[in-house]
Amino acid sequence: MYNLLKGKRGIIFGALDENSIAWKTAERVFEEGGTFVLTNSPAAMRLGSLQELASKTNSQIIAADVTLVSDLENLIEKAQLILGGKLDFVLHSIGMSVNVRKKNHYIDEDYDFTQKGWDVSALSFHKLMQTLYKKDAMNEWGSIVALSYIAAQRVFPDYNDMADNKAYLESVGRSFGYFFGKDKKVRVNTISQSPTPTRAGNGVKGFEEFISFSEKMAPLGNASAADCADYIITLFSDLTQKVTMQNLFHDGGFSNVGVSQAVLETFSKYNENSSNTR
Ligand code: NAI
């Protein structure tokens, strides 16, 4: 370990169970000497095992529904009291689509569900940053990171309305990043992560195929949740102070590949089989 976050304080949203990207990140931040408050929605607290992570990392938990500004205000105030000062890093690792959960197709959305999912997955990033900004809760050269997926730029049919949520999230990262950079010297980035077997990931229809396809496409293979945690550490550290307003692909190279040899081979096998049976 490199002590990259020694003396740094932060808030980590979205650790639900040991597979969560936020869970792996909390473990790595702890190893690198950072201190933090863990938070999740009151409902997730009942479902998950956050207390176990809190004990392992000597951290406290404050419940907050990320769609409620009053919850965010309470969280940000209390976190600074607990940690003893302003924040250096914040991780937004939150996503949820009711349409995906209810198996509503993209061309048959229930708009109440769409709004709920957008509020949780996308607008919440704005609510979080606006609250941090107004409370002047970030130290200079602090770092805010949220997680995205390449369906924000390219069509992955079963990613459903989460694709639109991620496009919005990335845009908020850029726009708020401008003001946070200019006024407070704080950086804001989104990481566009490989498909990862977590509770949120497994909820997407055809996830197994998704993950195998990108594994075959990416020259370095899929990035795991642990790999993602390592990358987040670099963005929280002082080594990336001038990186801001970016959507950073963390996907083993997937996003720059048109087609890979491994994927092409699956078609040549298919063609051989189909010509043999003709
Ligand atoms: P996860 O299911 O472990 O984490 C999602 C978290 O969002 C959970 O902890 C959940 O409790 C929290 N959440 C939901 N509603 C909330 C609310 N109202 N208030 C506060 N928290 C709430 O799954 P994962 O994969 O670790 O997700 C983290 C982030 O990574 C999400 O933004 C997701 O979209 C993104 N991502 C995931 C990928 C994957 O394949 N798993 C790929 C690319 C990005």
mmCIF file of C-alpha atoms and ligand atoms in Angstrom:
data_model
loop_
_atom_site.group_PDB
_atom_site.id
_atom_site.type_symbol
_atom_site.label_atom_id
_atom_site.label_comp_id
_atom_site.label_asym_id
_atom_site.label_seq_id
_atom_site.Cartn_x
_atom_site.Cartn_y
_atom_site.Cartn_z
ATOM 1 C CA MET A 1 0.000 0.000 0.000
ATOM 2 C CA TYR A 2 1.155 3.534 -0.747
ATOM 3 C CA ASN A 3 -0.500 5.773 1.906
ATOM 4 C CA LEU A 4 -1.985 7.742 -0.975
ATOM 5 C CA LEU A 5 -4.952 8.967 1.092
ATOM 6 C CA LYS A 6 -3.247 9.557 4.433
ATOM 7 C CA GLY A 7 -5.065 12.344 6.293
ATOM 8 C CA LYS A 8 -7.882 12.551 3.742
ATOM 9 C CA ARG A 9 -11.563 12.473 4.745
ATOM 10 C CA GLY A 10 -14.596 11.535 2.706
ATOM 11 C CA ILE A 11 -18.038 10.036 2.207
ATOM 12 C CA ILE A 12 -18.683 6.764 0.375
ATOM 13 C CA PHE A 13 -22.179 6.151 -1.013
ATOM 14 C CA GLY A 14 -23.505 2.824 -2.248
ATOM 15 C CA ALA A 15 -21.815 -0.075 -0.438
ATOM 16 C CA LEU A 16 -24.538 -2.703 -0.217
ATOM 17 C CA ASP A 17 -22.660 -5.998 0.013
ATOM 18 C CA GLU A 18 -19.118 -7.250 -0.516
ATOM 19 C CA ASN A 19 -19.582 -7.266 -4.314
ATOM 20 C CA SER A 20 -20.430 -3.561 -4.488
ATOM 21 C CA ILE A 21 -17.901 -1.300 -6.184
ATOM 22 C CA ALA A 22 -18.300 1.066 -3.208
ATOM 23 C CA TRP A 23 -17.516 -1.753 -0.758
ATOM 24 C CA LYS A 24 -14.242 -2.600 -2.514
ATOM 25 C CA THR A 25 -13.442 1.107 -2.670
ATOM 26 C CA ALA A 26 -14.039 1.599 1.060
ATOM 27 C CA GLU A 27 -11.641 -1.279 1.808
ATOM 28 C CA ARG A 28 -8.968 0.250 -0.439
ATOM 29 C CA VAL A 29 -9.442 3.786 0.920
ATOM 30 C CA PHE A 30 -8.997 2.382 4.416
ATOM 31 C CA GLU A 31 -5.804 0.581 3.340
ATOM 32 C CA GLU A 32 -4.482 3.833 1.872
ATOM 33 C CA GLY A 33 -4.984 5.701 5.143
ATOM 34 C CA GLY A 34 -8.211 7.601 4.364
ATOM 35 C CA THR A 35 -11.067 8.020 6.849
ATOM 36 C CA PHE A 36 -14.717 8.147 5.820
ATOM 37 C CA VAL A 37 -18.377 7.912 6.636
ATOM 38 C CA LEU A 38 -20.379 5.189 4.908
ATOM 39 C CA THR A 39 -23.894 5.899 3.716
ATOM 40 C CA ASN A 40 -26.754 4.134 2.003
ATOM 41 C CA SER A 41 -30.533 4.411 1.835
ATOM 42 C CA PRO A 42 -32.503 3.338 4.929
ATOM 43 C CA ALA A 43 -33.985 0.452 2.876
ATOM 44 C CA ALA A 44 -30.551 -0.789 1.807
ATOM 45 C CA MET A 45 -29.371 -0.712 5.422
ATOM 46 C CA ARG A 46 -31.935 -3.348 6.247
ATOM 47 C CA LEU A 47 -31.009 -5.500 3.220
ATOM 48 C CA GLY A 48 -27.239 -5.283 3.187
ATOM 49 C CA SER A 49 -24.362 -5.857 5.554
ATOM 50 C CA LEU A 50 -22.946 -2.356 5.876
ATOM 51 C CA GLN A 51 -22.252 -2.706 9.594
ATOM 52 C CA GLU A 52 -19.668 -5.401 8.824
ATOM 53 C CA LEU A 53 -17.817 -3.014 6.488
ATOM 54 C CA ALA A 54 -18.053 -0.192 9.030
ATOM 55 C CA SER A 55 -16.438 -2.355 11.729
ATOM 56 C CA LYS A 56 -13.661 -3.478 9.380
ATOM 57 C CA THR A 57 -12.825 0.079 8.362
ATOM 58 C CA ASN A 58 -13.393 1.874 11.707
ATOM 59 C CA SER A 59 -16.050 4.018 10.103
ATOM 60 C CA GLN A 60 -19.477 5.271 11.056
ATOM 61 C CA ILE A 61 -22.683 4.920 9.073
ATOM 62 C CA ILE A 62 -25.234 7.652 8.397
ATOM 63 C CA ALA A 63 -28.371 6.687 6.492
ATOM 64 C CA ALA A 64 -29.421 8.965 3.639
ATOM 65 C CA ASP A 65 -31.860 8.610 0.788
ATOM 66 C CA VAL A 66 -29.886 10.310 -1.955
ATOM 67 C CA THR A 67 -33.059 11.750 -3.520
ATOM 68 C CA LEU A 68 -33.770 13.837 -0.391
ATOM 69 C CA VAL A 69 -31.762 17.043 -0.082
ATOM 70 C CA SER A 70 -32.601 17.204 3.637
ATOM 71 C CA ASP A 71 -30.956 13.779 4.122
ATOM 72 C CA LEU A 72 -27.892 14.929 2.171
ATOM 73 C CA GLU A 73 -27.615 18.097 4.257
ATOM 74 C CA ASN A 74 -27.770 16.093 7.466
ATOM 75 C CA LEU A 75 -25.214 13.581 6.164
ATOM 76 C CA ILE A 76 -22.717 16.209 5.018
ATOM 77 C CA GLU A 77 -22.955 18.193 8.256
ATOM 78 C CA LYS A 78 -22.604 15.122 10.484
ATOM 79 C CA ALA A 79 -19.816 13.570 8.398
ATOM 80 C CA GLN A 80 -17.670 16.696 8.844
ATOM 81 C CA LEU A 81 -18.264 16.610 12.601
ATOM 82 C CA ILE A 82 -17.380 12.922 12.833
ATOM 83 C CA LEU A 83 -14.308 13.191 10.606
ATOM 84 C CA GLY A 84 -13.080 16.450 12.083
ATOM 85 C CA GLY A 85 -13.130 18.779 9.096
ATOM 86 C CA LYS A 86 -14.007 19.381 5.461
ATOM 87 C CA LEU A 87 -14.045 16.550 2.937
ATOM 88 C CA ASP A 88 -11.368 15.548 0.431
ATOM 89 C CA PHE A 89 -13.241 12.858 -1.480
ATOM 90 C CA VAL A 90 -16.796 11.728 -2.216
ATOM 91 C CA LEU A 91 -17.856 8.590 -4.090
ATOM 92 C CA HIS A 92 -21.330 8.440 -5.678
ATOM 93 C CA SER A 93 -21.798 4.736 -6.450
ATOM 94 C CA ILE A 94 -25.564 4.557 -6.830
ATOM 95 C CA GLY A 95 -27.851 3.214 -9.511
ATOM 96 C CA MET A 96 -31.382 1.884 -9.689
ATOM 97 C CA SER A 97 -34.041 1.618 -12.390
ATOM 98 C CA VAL A 98 -37.587 0.636 -11.499
ATOM 99 C CA ASN A 99 -38.313 -0.132 -15.169
ATOM 100 C CA VAL A 100 -35.405 -2.607 -15.178
ATOM 101 C CA ARG A 101 -36.623 -4.129 -11.910
ATOM 102 C CA LYS A 102 -40.160 -4.503 -13.211
ATOM 103 C CA LYS A 103 -38.906 -5.794 -16.577
ATOM 104 C CA ASN A 104 -40.533 -2.981 -18.529
ATOM 105 C CA HIS A 105 -38.995 -2.732 -21.988
ATOM 106 C CA TYR A 106 -37.396 0.554 -23.110
ATOM 107 C CA ILE A 107 -40.206 1.105 -25.595
ATOM 108 C CA ASP A 108 -42.849 0.531 -22.925
ATOM 109 C CA GLU A 109 -41.653 2.630 -20.003
ATOM 110 C CA ASP A 110 -43.784 3.542 -17.033
ATOM 111 C CA TYR A 111 -42.834 7.207 -16.663
ATOM 112 C CA ASP A 112 -43.363 7.306 -12.919
ATOM 113 C CA PHE A 113 -40.768 4.548 -12.708
ATOM 114 C CA THR A 114 -38.535 6.410 -15.170
ATOM 115 C CA GLN A 115 -38.636 9.518 -12.985
ATOM 116 C CA LYS A 116 -37.872 7.585 -9.830
ATOM 117 C CA GLY A 117 -34.896 5.828 -11.439
ATOM 118 C CA TRP A 118 -33.604 9.121 -12.889
ATOM 119 C CA ASP A 119 -33.891 10.815 -9.515
ATOM 120 C CA VAL A 120 -31.947 8.046 -7.739
ATOM 121 C CA SER A 121 -29.359 7.361 -10.441
ATOM 122 C CA ALA A 122 -28.751 10.713 -12.117
ATOM 123 C CA LEU A 123 -30.305 13.822 -10.549
ATOM 124 C CA SER A 124 -28.953 12.654 -7.187
ATOM 125 C CA PHE A 125 -25.451 13.478 -8.420
ATOM 126 C CA HIS A 126 -26.513 17.084 -8.902
ATOM 127 C CA LYS A 127 -28.313 17.147 -5.536
ATOM 128 C CA LEU A 128 -25.212 15.767 -3.844
ATOM 129 C CA MET A 129 -22.834 18.251 -5.452
ATOM 130 C CA GLN A 130 -25.136 21.223 -4.962
ATOM 131 C CA THR A 131 -25.374 20.396 -1.257
ATOM 132 C CA LEU A 132 -21.593 19.958 -0.949
ATOM 133 C CA TYR A 133 -21.084 23.230 -2.823
ATOM 134 C CA LYS A 134 -23.568 25.294 -0.817
ATOM 135 C CA LYS A 135 -22.225 23.976 2.473
ATOM 136 C CA ASP A 136 -18.661 24.639 1.277
ATOM 137 C CA ALA A 137 -17.926 21.135 2.519
ATOM 138 C CA MET A 138 -15.041 20.224 0.181
ATOM 139 C CA ASN A 139 -11.372 21.045 0.743
ATOM 140 C CA GLU A 140 -9.420 22.592 -2.135
ATOM 141 C CA TRP A 141 -8.040 19.901 -4.465
ATOM 142 C CA GLY A 142 -10.732 17.512 -3.284
ATOM 143 C CA SER A 143 -12.163 14.926 -5.662
ATOM 144 C CA ILE A 144 -15.718 13.784 -6.447
ATOM 145 C CA VAL A 145 -16.308 10.601 -8.470
ATOM 146 C CA ALA A 146 -19.462 8.918 -9.797
ATOM 147 C CA LEU A 147 -19.836 5.674 -11.722
ATOM 148 C CA SER A 148 -21.179 5.366 -15.232
ATOM 149 C CA TYR A 149 -21.499 2.880 -18.082
ATOM 150 C CA ILE A 150 -20.777 3.050 -21.823
ATOM 151 C CA ALA A 151 -24.505 2.721 -22.626
ATOM 152 C CA ALA A 152 -24.445 6.513 -22.130
ATOM 153 C CA GLN A 153 -22.751 6.740 -25.554
ATOM 154 C CA ARG A 154 -23.627 3.513 -27.398
ATOM 155 C CA VAL A 155 -26.790 1.423 -27.531
ATOM 156 C CA PHE A 156 -26.983 -1.652 -25.311
ATOM 157 C CA PRO A 157 -30.675 -2.485 -25.746
ATOM 158 C CA ASP A 158 -31.281 -4.181 -22.401
ATOM 159 C CA TYR A 159 -29.604 -1.434 -20.359
ATOM 160 C CA ASN A 160 -32.960 0.266 -20.721
ATOM 161 C CA ASP A 161 -33.580 3.696 -19.173
ATOM 162 C CA MET A 162 -30.310 3.427 -17.224
ATOM 163 C CA ALA A 163 -28.603 4.436 -20.491
ATOM 164 C CA ASP A 164 -30.395 7.792 -20.378
ATOM 165 C CA ASN A 165 -29.689 8.144 -16.662
ATOM 166 C CA LYS A 166 -25.981 7.602 -17.238
ATOM 167 C CA ALA A 167 -25.901 10.152 -20.086
ATOM 168 C CA TYR A 168 -27.473 12.680 -17.698
ATOM 169 C CA LEU A 169 -25.095 11.727 -14.879
ATOM 170 C CA GLU A 170 -22.037 12.254 -17.089
ATOM 171 C CA SER A 171 -23.356 15.615 -18.229
ATOM 172 C CA VAL A 172 -23.914 16.721 -14.622
ATOM 173 C CA GLY A 173 -20.330 15.662 -13.857
ATOM 174 C CA ARG A 174 -19.034 17.940 -16.628
ATOM 175 C CA SER A 175 -21.272 20.901 -15.860
ATOM 176 C CA PHE A 176 -20.869 20.872 -12.093
ATOM 177 C CA GLY A 177 -17.179 20.088 -12.557
ATOM 178 C CA TYR A 178 -16.791 23.458 -14.250
ATOM 179 C CA PHE A 179 -18.205 25.400 -11.297
ATOM 180 C CA PHE A 180 -16.572 23.238 -8.643
ATOM 181 C CA GLY A 181 -13.213 23.622 -10.395
ATOM 182 C CA LYS A 182 -13.422 27.370 -10.965
ATOM 183 C CA ASP A 183 -14.866 28.324 -7.577
ATOM 184 C CA LYS A 184 -13.453 25.717 -5.184
ATOM 185 C CA LYS A 185 -10.561 23.921 -6.945
ATOM 186 C CA VAL A 186 -12.406 20.613 -6.630
ATOM 187 C CA ARG A 187 -12.339 18.008 -9.400
ATOM 188 C CA VAL A 188 -15.344 16.015 -10.617
ATOM 189 C CA ASN A 189 -15.137 12.936 -12.830
ATOM 190 C CA THR A 190 -17.206 9.947 -13.849
ATOM 191 C CA ILE A 191 -15.712 6.502 -14.373
ATOM 192 C CA SER A 192 -17.265 4.391 -17.089
ATOM 193 C CA GLN A 193 -16.770 0.918 -15.679
ATOM 194 C CA SER A 194 -16.884 -2.564 -17.303
ATOM 195 C CA PRO A 195 -19.945 -4.687 -16.538
ATOM 196 C CA THR A 196 -19.360 -5.979 -13.016
ATOM 197 C CA PRO A 197 -21.207 -8.765 -11.151
ATOM 198 C CA THR A 198 -22.928 -6.794 -8.387
ATOM 199 C CA ARG A 199 -26.527 -6.520 -7.227
ATOM 200 C CA ALA A 200 -27.179 -3.614 -9.642
ATOM 201 C CA GLY A 201 -25.296 -5.309 -12.503
ATOM 202 C CA ASN A 202 -27.042 -8.657 -12.159
ATOM 203 C CA GLY A 203 -30.398 -6.865 -12.349
ATOM 204 C CA VAL A 204 -29.831 -6.028 -16.033
ATOM 205 C CA LYS A 205 -31.483 -8.465 -18.466
ATOM 206 C CA GLY A 206 -28.926 -10.677 -20.250
ATOM 207 C CA PHE A 207 -26.134 -9.608 -17.881
ATOM 208 C CA GLU A 208 -24.235 -12.909 -18.267
ATOM 209 C CA GLU A 209 -24.049 -12.428 -22.028
ATOM 210 C CA PHE A 210 -23.113 -8.764 -21.542
ATOM 211 C CA ILE A 211 -20.183 -9.611 -19.345
ATOM 212 C CA SER A 212 -18.893 -12.452 -21.573
ATOM 213 C CA PHE A 213 -19.175 -10.282 -24.682
ATOM 214 C CA SER A 214 -17.144 -7.422 -23.201
ATOM 215 C CA GLU A 215 -14.607 -9.878 -21.786
ATOM 216 C CA LYS A 216 -14.060 -11.156 -25.337
ATOM 217 C CA MET A 217 -13.916 -7.639 -26.779
ATOM 218 C CA ALA A 218 -11.575 -5.939 -24.303
ATOM 219 C CA PRO A 219 -7.861 -6.577 -24.982
ATOM 220 C CA LEU A 220 -7.192 -6.504 -21.223
ATOM 221 C CA GLY A 221 -10.453 -8.211 -20.256
ATOM 222 C CA ASN A 222 -13.143 -6.709 -18.041
ATOM 223 C CA ALA A 223 -12.150 -4.499 -15.135
ATOM 224 C CA SER A 224 -13.352 -5.987 -11.828
ATOM 225 C CA ALA A 225 -14.840 -4.107 -8.875
ATOM 226 C CA ALA A 226 -11.436 -4.362 -7.152
ATOM 227 C CA ASP A 227 -9.709 -2.893 -10.231
ATOM 228 C CA CYS A 228 -12.253 -0.083 -10.169
ATOM 229 C CA ALA A 229 -11.512 0.597 -6.505
ATOM 230 C CA ASP A 230 -7.811 0.947 -7.360
ATOM 231 C CA TYR A 231 -8.633 3.439 -10.099
ATOM 232 C CA ILE A 232 -10.861 5.450 -7.756
ATOM 233 C CA ILE A 233 -7.964 5.653 -5.268
ATOM 234 C CA THR A 234 -5.830 7.343 -7.935
ATOM 235 C CA LEU A 235 -8.591 9.869 -8.591
ATOM 236 C CA PHE A 236 -8.930 10.614 -4.874
ATOM 237 C CA SER A 237 -5.162 10.959 -4.471
ATOM 238 C CA ASP A 238 -3.038 14.073 -5.040
ATOM 239 C CA LEU A 239 -1.542 12.468 -8.156
ATOM 240 C CA THR A 240 -4.485 13.459 -10.385
ATOM 241 C CA GLN A 241 -5.166 17.039 -9.291
ATOM 242 C CA LYS A 242 -5.656 18.424 -12.787
ATOM 243 C CA VAL A 243 -7.985 15.677 -14.037
ATOM 244 C CA THR A 244 -11.519 17.020 -14.037
ATOM 245 C CA MET A 245 -14.799 17.106 -15.987
ATOM 246 C CA GLN A 246 -13.879 13.798 -17.649
ATOM 247 C CA ASN A 247 -15.743 10.598 -18.291
ATOM 248 C CA LEU A 248 -12.915 8.095 -17.847
ATOM 249 C CA PHE A 249 -13.281 4.667 -19.405
ATOM 250 C CA HIS A 250 -12.132 1.900 -17.102
ATOM 251 C CA ASP A 251 -12.949 -1.113 -19.208
ATOM 252 C CA GLY A 252 -9.823 -2.979 -20.341
ATOM 253 C CA GLY A 253 -9.956 -1.142 -23.678
ATOM 254 C CA PHE A 254 -13.505 -2.227 -24.610
ATOM 255 C CA SER A 255 -14.645 1.280 -25.587
ATOM 256 C CA ASN A 256 -12.050 1.627 -28.348
ATOM 257 C CA VAL A 257 -12.506 -1.764 -29.981
ATOM 258 C CA GLY A 258 -14.738 -2.166 -33.057
ATOM 259 C CA VAL A 259 -14.551 -5.943 -33.040
ATOM 260 C CA SER A 260 -12.041 -8.358 -31.560
ATOM 261 C CA GLN A 261 -10.570 -11.541 -32.991
ATOM 262 C CA ALA A 262 -12.224 -13.528 -30.194
ATOM 263 C CA VAL A 263 -15.677 -12.206 -31.085
ATOM 264 C CA LEU A 264 -15.107 -12.760 -34.824
ATOM 265 C CA GLU A 265 -14.139 -16.365 -34.146
ATOM 266 C CA THR A 266 -17.504 -17.073 -32.554
ATOM 267 C CA PHE A 267 -19.038 -16.153 -35.926
ATOM 268 C CA SER A 268 -16.699 -18.321 -38.000
ATOM 269 C CA LYS A 269 -17.604 -21.299 -35.804
ATOM 270 C CA TYR A 270 -21.269 -20.445 -36.259
ATOM 271 C CA ASN A 271 -20.826 -20.284 -40.060
ATOM 272 C CA GLU A 272 -18.966 -23.608 -40.193
ATOM 273 C CA ASN A 273 -21.710 -25.258 -38.161
ATOM 274 C CA SER A 274 -24.489 -23.807 -40.231
ATOM 275 C CA SER A 275 -22.832 -24.731 -43.573
ATOM 276 C CA ASN A 276 -22.247 -28.283 -42.288
ATOM 277 C CA THR A 277 -25.912 -28.734 -41.542
ATOM 278 C CA ARG A 278 -27.109 -27.344 -44.840
HETATM 279 P P1 NAI B 1 -24.737 -2.185 -6.043
HETATM 280 O O1 NAI B 1 -26.110 -2.705 -6.232
HETATM 281 O O2 NAI B 1 -23.835 -2.887 -5.131
HETATM 282 O O3 NAI B 1 -24.787 -0.630 -5.639
HETATM 283 C C1 NAI B 1 -25.851 0.247 -5.971
HETATM 284 C C2 NAI B 1 -26.132 1.046 -4.718
HETATM 285 O O4 NAI B 1 -27.101 2.092 -4.922
HETATM 286 C C3 NAI B 1 -26.691 0.165 -3.582
HETATM 287 O O5 NAI B 1 -25.848 0.253 -2.451
HETATM 288 C C4 NAI B 1 -28.047 0.784 -3.309
HETATM 289 O O6 NAI B 1 -28.475 0.633 -1.979
HETATM 290 C C5 NAI B 1 -27.773 2.238 -3.672
HETATM 291 N N1 NAI B 1 -29.015 3.008 -3.754
HETATM 292 C C6 NAI B 1 -30.129 2.705 -4.471
HETATM 293 N N2 NAI B 1 -31.103 3.613 -4.217
HETATM 294 C C7 NAI B 1 -30.588 4.516 -3.346
HETATM 295 C C8 NAI B 1 -31.101 5.687 -2.721
HETATM 296 N N3 NAI B 1 -32.356 6.133 -2.933
HETATM 297 N N4 NAI B 1 -30.297 6.371 -1.856
HETATM 298 C C9 NAI B 1 -29.033 5.969 -1.606
HETATM 299 N N5 NAI B 1 -28.485 4.857 -2.204
HETATM 300 C C10 NAI B 1 -29.251 4.137 -3.046
HETATM 301 O O7 NAI B 1 -24.116 -2.164 -7.534
HETATM 302 P P2 NAI B 1 -22.779 -1.540 -8.152
HETATM 303 O O8 NAI B 1 -22.581 -2.240 -9.439
HETATM 304 O O9 NAI B 1 -21.697 -1.516 -7.167
HETATM 305 O O10 NAI B 1 -23.252 -0.062 -8.522
HETATM 306 C C11 NAI B 1 -22.503 1.074 -8.213
HETATM 307 C C12 NAI B 1 -22.474 2.046 -9.388
HETATM 308 O O11 NAI B 1 -21.720 1.486 -10.455
HETATM 309 C C13 NAI B 1 -23.853 2.395 -9.970
HETATM 310 O O12 NAI B 1 -23.854 3.755 -10.353
HETATM 311 C C14 NAI B 1 -23.886 1.523 -11.204
HETATM 312 O O13 NAI B 1 -24.787 1.989 -12.167
HETATM 313 C C15 NAI B 1 -22.428 1.664 -11.652
HETATM 314 N N6 NAI B 1 -21.979 0.704 -12.644
HETATM 315 C C16 NAI B 1 -22.176 -0.619 -12.434
HETATM 316 C C17 NAI B 1 -21.801 -1.529 -13.391
HETATM 317 C C18 NAI B 1 -22.082 -2.976 -13.200
HETATM 318 O O14 NAI B 1 -22.059 -3.715 -14.184
HETATM 319 N N7 NAI B 1 -22.331 -3.436 -11.994
HETATM 320 C C19 NAI B 1 -21.150 -1.097 -14.654
HETATM 321 C C20 NAI B 1 -20.949 0.320 -14.752
HETATM 322 C C21 NAI B 1 -21.364 1.183 -13.771
#
